[in-house]
C-alpha positions as a LaTeX table, in Angstrom:
\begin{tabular}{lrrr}
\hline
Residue & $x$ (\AA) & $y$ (\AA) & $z$ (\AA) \\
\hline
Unk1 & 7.35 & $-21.95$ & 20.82 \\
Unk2 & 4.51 & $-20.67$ & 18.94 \\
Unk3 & 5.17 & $-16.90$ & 18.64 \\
Unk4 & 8.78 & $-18.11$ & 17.59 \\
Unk5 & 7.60 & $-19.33$ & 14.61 \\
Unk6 & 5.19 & $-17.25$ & 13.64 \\
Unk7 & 7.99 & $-14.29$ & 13.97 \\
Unk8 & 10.33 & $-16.67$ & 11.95 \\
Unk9 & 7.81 & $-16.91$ & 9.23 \\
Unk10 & 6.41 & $-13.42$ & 8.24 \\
Unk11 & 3.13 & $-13.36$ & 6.39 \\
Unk12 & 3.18 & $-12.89$ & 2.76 \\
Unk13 & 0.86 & $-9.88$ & 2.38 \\
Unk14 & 0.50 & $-10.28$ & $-1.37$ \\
Unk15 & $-0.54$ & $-13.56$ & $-0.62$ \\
Unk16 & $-3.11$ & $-11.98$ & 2.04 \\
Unk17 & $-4.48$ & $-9.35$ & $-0.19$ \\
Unk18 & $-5.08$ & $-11.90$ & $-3.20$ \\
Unk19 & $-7.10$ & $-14.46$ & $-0.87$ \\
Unk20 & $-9.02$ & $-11.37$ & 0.46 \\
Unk21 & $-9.61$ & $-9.70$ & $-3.00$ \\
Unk22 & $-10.54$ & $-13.20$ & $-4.54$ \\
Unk23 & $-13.14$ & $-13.73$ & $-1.46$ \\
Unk24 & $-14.49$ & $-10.52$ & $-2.06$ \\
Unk25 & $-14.89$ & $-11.38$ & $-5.84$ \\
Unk26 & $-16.85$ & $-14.72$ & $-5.26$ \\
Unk27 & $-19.20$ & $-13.31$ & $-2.19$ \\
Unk28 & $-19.61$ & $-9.39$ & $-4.24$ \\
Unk29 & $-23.02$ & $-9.02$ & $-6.16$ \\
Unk30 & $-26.58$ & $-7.79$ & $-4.79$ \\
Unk31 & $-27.95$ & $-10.76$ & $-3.29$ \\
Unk32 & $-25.25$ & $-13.38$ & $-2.17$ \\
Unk33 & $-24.20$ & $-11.84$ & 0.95 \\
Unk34 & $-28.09$ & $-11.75$ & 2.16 \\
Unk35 & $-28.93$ & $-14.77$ & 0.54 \\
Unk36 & $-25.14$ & $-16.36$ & 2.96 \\
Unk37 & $-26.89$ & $-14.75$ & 5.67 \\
Unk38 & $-30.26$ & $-16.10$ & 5.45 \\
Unk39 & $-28.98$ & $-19.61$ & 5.01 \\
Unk40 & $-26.40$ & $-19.10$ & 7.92 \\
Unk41 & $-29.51$ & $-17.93$ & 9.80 \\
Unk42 & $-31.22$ & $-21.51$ & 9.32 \\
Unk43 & $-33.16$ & $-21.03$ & 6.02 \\
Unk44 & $-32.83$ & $-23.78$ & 3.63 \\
Unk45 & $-35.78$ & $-23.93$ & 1.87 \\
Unk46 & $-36.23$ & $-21.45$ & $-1.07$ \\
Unk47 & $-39.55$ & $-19.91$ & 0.43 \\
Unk48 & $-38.21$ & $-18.97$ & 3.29 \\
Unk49 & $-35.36$ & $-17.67$ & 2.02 \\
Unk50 & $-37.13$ & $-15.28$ & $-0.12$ \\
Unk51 & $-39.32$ & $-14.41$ & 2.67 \\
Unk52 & $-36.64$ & $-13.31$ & 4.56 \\
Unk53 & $-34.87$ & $-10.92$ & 2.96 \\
Unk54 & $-36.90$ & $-7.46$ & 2.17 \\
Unk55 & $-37.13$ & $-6.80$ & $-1.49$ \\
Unk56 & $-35.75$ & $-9.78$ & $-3.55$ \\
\hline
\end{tabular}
């Protein structure tokens, strides 16, 4: 029943690429994606987020 609808409903690939160029937009720069990584890593505190990542 699933894969019926999902083949009745095609994905809108403009749609797709939008959402995936806006994502890229917000998360793009030098030090968000490390600084995303640190805090998905546990770090919360602004210490030891600086002491994780190498250079910042």
């Amino acid at each position: 029943m699933v894969a019926a609808e999902i083949l009745s409903n095609p994905r809108n690939q403009k749609d797709e690429i939008q959402a995936l160029q806006d994502t890229i937009y917000m998360i793009g720069g030098k030090w968000k994606l490390p600084i995303i990584n640190s805090l998905c890593n546990g770090n919360k505190r602004f210490r030891d987020i600086k002491r994780s990542i190498p250079g910042i």
